[in-house]
Short mmCIF file of C-alpha atoms and ligand atoms in Angstrom, two decimals:
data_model
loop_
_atom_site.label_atom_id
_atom_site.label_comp_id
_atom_site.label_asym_id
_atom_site.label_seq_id
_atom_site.Cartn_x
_atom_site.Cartn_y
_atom_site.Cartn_z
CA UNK A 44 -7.05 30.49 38.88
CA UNK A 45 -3.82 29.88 37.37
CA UNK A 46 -4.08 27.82 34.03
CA UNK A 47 -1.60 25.12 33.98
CA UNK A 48 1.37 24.45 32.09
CA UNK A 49 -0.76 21.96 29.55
CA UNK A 50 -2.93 25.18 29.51
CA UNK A 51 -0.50 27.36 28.05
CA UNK A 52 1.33 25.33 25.86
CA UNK A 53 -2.33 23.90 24.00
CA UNK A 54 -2.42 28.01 23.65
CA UNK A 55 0.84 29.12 22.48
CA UNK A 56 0.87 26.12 20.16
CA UNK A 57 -2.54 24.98 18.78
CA UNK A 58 -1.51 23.10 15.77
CA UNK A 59 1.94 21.88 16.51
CA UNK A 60 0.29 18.23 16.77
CA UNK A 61 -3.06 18.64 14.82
CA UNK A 62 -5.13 15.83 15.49
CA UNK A 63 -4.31 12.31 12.84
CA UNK A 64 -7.41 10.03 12.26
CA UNK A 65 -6.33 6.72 10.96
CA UNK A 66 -8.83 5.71 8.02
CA UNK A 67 -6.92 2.67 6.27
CA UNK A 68 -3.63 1.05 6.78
CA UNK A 69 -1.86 3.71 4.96
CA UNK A 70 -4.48 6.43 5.16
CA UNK A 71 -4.83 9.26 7.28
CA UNK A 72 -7.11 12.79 8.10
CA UNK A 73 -4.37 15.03 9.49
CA UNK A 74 -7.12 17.60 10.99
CA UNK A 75 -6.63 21.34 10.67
CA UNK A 76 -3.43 20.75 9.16
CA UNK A 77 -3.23 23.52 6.86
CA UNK A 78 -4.78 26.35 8.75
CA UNK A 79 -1.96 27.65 9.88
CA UNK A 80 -1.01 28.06 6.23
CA UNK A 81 -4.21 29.18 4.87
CA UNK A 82 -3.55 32.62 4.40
CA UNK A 83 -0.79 32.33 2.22
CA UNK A 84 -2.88 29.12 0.10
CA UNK A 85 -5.45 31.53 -0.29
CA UNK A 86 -4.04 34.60 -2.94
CA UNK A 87 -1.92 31.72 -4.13
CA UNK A 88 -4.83 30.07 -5.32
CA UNK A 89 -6.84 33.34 -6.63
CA UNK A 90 -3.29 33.85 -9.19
CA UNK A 91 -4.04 30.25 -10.35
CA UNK A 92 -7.37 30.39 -11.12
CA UNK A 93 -6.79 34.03 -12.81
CA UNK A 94 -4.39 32.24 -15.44
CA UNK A 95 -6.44 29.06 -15.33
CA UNK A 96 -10.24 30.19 -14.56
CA UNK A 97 -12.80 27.17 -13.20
CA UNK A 98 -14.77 25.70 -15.91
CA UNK A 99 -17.23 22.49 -15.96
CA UNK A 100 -15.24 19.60 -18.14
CA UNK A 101 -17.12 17.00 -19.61
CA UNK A 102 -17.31 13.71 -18.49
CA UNK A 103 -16.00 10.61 -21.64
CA UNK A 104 -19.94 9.94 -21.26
CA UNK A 105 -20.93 13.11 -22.04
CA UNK A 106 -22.25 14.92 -18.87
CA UNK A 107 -20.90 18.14 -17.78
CA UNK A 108 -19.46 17.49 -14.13
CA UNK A 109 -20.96 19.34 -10.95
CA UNK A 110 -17.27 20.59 -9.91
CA UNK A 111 -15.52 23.86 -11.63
CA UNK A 112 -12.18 22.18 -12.62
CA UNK A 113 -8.96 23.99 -12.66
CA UNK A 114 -5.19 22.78 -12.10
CA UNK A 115 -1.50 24.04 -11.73
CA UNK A 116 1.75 22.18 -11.98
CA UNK A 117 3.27 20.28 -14.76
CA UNK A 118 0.21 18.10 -15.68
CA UNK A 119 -3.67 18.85 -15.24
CA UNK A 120 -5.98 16.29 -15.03
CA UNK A 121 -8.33 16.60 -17.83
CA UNK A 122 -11.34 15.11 -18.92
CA UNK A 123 -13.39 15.78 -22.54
CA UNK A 124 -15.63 13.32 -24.96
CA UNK A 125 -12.37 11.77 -25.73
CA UNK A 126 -11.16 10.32 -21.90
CA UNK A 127 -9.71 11.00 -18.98
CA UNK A 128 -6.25 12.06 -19.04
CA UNK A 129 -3.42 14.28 -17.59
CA UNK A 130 -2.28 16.99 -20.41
CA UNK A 131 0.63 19.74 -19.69
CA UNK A 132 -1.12 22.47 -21.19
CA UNK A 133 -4.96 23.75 -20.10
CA UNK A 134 -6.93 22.97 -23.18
CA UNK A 135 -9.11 26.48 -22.79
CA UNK A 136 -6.15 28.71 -23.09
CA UNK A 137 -3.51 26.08 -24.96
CA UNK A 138 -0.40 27.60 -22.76
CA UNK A 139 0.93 25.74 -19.66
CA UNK A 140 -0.73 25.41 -16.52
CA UNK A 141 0.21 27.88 -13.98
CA UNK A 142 3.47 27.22 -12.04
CA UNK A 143 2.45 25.08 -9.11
CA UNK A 144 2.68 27.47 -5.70
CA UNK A 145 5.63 27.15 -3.16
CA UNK A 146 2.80 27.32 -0.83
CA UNK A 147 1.21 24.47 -2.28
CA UNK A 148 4.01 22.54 -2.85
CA UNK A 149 5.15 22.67 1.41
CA UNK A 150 2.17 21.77 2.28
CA UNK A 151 1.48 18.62 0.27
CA UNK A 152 4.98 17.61 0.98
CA UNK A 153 5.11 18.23 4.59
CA UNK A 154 1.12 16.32 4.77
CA UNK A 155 2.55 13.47 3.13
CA UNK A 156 5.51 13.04 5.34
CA UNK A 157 3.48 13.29 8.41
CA UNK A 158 1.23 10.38 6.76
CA UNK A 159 4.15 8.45 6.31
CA UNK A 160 5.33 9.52 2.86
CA UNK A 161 8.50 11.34 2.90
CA UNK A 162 9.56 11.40 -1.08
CA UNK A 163 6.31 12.75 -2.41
CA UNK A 164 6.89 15.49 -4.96
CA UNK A 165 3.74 16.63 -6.38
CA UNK A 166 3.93 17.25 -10.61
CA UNK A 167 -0.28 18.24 -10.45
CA UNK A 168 -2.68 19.76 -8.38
CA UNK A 169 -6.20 19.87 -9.50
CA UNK A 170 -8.47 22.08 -8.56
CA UNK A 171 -12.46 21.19 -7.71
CA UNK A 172 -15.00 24.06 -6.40
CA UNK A 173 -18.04 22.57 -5.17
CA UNK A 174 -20.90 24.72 -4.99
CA UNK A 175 -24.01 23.76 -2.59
CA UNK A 176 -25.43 20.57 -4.30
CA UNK A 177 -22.37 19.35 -6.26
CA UNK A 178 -20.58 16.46 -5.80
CA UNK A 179 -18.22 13.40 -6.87
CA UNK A 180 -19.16 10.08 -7.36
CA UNK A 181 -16.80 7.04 -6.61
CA UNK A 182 -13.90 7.16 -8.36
CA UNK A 183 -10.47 5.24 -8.25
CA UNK A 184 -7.77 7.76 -8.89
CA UNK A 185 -6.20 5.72 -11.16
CA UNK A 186 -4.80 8.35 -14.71
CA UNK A 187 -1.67 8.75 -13.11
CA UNK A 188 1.09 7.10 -14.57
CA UNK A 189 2.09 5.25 -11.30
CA UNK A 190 0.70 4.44 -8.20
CA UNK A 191 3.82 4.27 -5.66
CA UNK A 192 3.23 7.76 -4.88
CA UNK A 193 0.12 8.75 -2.58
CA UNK A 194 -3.03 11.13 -3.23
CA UNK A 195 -2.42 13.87 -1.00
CA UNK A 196 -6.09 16.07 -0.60
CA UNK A 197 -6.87 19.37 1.28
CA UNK A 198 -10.55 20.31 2.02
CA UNK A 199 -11.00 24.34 2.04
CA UNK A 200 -14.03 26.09 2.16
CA UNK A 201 -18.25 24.35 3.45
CA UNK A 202 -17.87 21.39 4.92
CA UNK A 203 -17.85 18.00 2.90
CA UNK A 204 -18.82 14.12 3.91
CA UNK A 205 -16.10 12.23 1.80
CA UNK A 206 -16.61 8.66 1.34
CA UNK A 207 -13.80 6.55 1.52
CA UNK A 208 -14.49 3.27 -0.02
CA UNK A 209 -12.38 -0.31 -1.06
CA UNK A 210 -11.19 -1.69 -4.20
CA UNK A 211 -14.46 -2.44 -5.33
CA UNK A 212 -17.22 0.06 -6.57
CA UNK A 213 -19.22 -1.75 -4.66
CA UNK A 214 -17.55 -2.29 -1.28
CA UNK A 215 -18.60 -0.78 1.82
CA UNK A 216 -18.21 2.86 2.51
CA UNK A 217 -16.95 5.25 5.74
CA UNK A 218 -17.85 8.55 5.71
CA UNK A 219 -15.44 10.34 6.81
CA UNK A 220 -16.42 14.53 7.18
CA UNK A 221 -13.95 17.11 6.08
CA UNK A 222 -13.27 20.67 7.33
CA UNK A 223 -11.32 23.50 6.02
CA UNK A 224 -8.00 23.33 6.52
CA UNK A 225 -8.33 19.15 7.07
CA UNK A 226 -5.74 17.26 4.68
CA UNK A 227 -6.31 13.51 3.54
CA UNK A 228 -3.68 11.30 2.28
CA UNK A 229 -3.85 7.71 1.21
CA UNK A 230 -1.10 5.57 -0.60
CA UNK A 231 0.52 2.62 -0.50
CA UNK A 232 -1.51 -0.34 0.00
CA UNK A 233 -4.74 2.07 -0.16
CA UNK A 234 -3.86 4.11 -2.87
CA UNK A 235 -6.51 3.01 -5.09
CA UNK A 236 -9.25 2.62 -2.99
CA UNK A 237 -12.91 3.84 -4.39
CA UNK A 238 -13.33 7.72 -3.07
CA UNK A 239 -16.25 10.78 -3.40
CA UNK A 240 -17.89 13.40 -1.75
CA UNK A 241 -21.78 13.97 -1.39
CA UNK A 242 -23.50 16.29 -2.00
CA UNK A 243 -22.30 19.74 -0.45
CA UNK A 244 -24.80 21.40 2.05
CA UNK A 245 -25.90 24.75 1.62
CA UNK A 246 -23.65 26.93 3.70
CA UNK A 247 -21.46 30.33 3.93
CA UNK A 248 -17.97 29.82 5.21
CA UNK A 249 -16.51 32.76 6.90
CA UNK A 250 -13.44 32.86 4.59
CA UNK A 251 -14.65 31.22 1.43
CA UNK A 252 -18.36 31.80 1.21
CA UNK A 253 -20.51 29.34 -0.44
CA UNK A 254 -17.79 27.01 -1.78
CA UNK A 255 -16.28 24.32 -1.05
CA UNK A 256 -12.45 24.22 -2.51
CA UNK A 257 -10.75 20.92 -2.66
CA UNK A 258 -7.09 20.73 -4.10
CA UNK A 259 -5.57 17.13 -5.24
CA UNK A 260 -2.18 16.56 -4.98
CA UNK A 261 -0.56 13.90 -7.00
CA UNK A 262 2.35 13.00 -8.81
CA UNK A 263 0.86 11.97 -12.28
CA UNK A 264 3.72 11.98 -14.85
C1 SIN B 399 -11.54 13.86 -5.78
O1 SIN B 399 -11.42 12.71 -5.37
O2 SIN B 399 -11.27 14.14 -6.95
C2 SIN B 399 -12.02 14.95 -4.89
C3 SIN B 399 -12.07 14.61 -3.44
C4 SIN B 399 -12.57 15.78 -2.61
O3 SIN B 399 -13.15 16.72 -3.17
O4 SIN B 399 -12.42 15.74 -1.38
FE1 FE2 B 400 -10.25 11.33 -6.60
#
């Protein structure tokens, strides 16, 4: 049997319109939007994290966070005894954080566009590996020096269950499960809506192994 027309073209061009799961008036789960890119994100990412090597920061409160925390761009989000905060140098090695990727930089731009976001120009990307077991509690992204511009998020790696919350700690979450390659932008109205991930789930990814790689675009400066 012949396939049909709709056949062919699903084949020839699988992500030309990934899949776009509204979660929030100005929030969005653009689905497999970055595989197509992956294997250009992925040595980009390994020449990061040479420079700027995962390590476990310390929370104000004194507890050592469950995520290995790198960044590249002009600002990395930080965090030590003394706060939160976005510095332009990485505190272990004192020199500037590696030059954010042109990968990286496409992609985060071109997600945010599709969500409805066509100025965003990313200044940080932080980096979070979650081994099996780690995790990030609700949170308002909120160190950045403004808010106009939205939190752009790709999900690499063992699957997560993000939580995507309201404006109160205590509001009412959806969970909302992430995939490699799935990007999730909110911004605007939603921008600082609670957010967090539970607990990963034991797990081997064919690319990435037991990890779960999540980088956070923002502008922060
Ligand atoms: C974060 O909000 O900092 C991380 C979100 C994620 O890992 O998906
Ligand atoms: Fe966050």
């Amino acid at each position: 049997m012949q396939p049909s027309n709709f056949d062919l073209f699903a084949d020839n061009e699988p992500q030309q319109q990934p899949r776009a799961d509204q979660i929030g008036e100005q929030s969005w789960v653009l689905r497999g939007f970055a595989l197509p890119v992956v294997d250009q994100l992925l040595p980009a990412l390994e020449n990061v994290l040479e420079a700027a090597p995962l390590r476990s920061m310390m929370t104000p409160g004194g507890f050592s966070m469950s995520v290995g925390t790198s960044s590249c761009g002009a600002l990395g989000w930080i965090t030590d005894r003394s706060g939160y905060r976005y510095s332009s140098v990485d505190p272990l090695s004192g020199a500037p954080w590696p030059a954010m990727p042109e990968a990286f930089a496409e992609l985060a731009h071109s997600a945010a566009t599709q969500a409805g976001f066509p100025d965003f120009v990313a200044d940080s990307c932080l980096i979070n590996r979650y081994i099996p077991g780690a995790k990030m509690s609700l949170h308002q992204d909120k160190d950045e020096n403004a808010y106009a511009a939205p939190i752009v998020s790709l999900s690499l790696g063992l699957p997560a269950m993000f939580l995507f919350g309201g404006f109160a700690r205590s509001d009412k979450t959806q969970r909302v499960p992430l995939l490699h390659g799935d990007m999730v932008i909110w911004g605007g109205v939603d921008r600082l809506r609670f957010h967090g991930v539970l607990p990963i789930k034991q797990g081997r990814h064919p690319q990435l192994g037991e990890q779960r790689i999540n980088l956070t675009f923002r502008v922060a400066g």
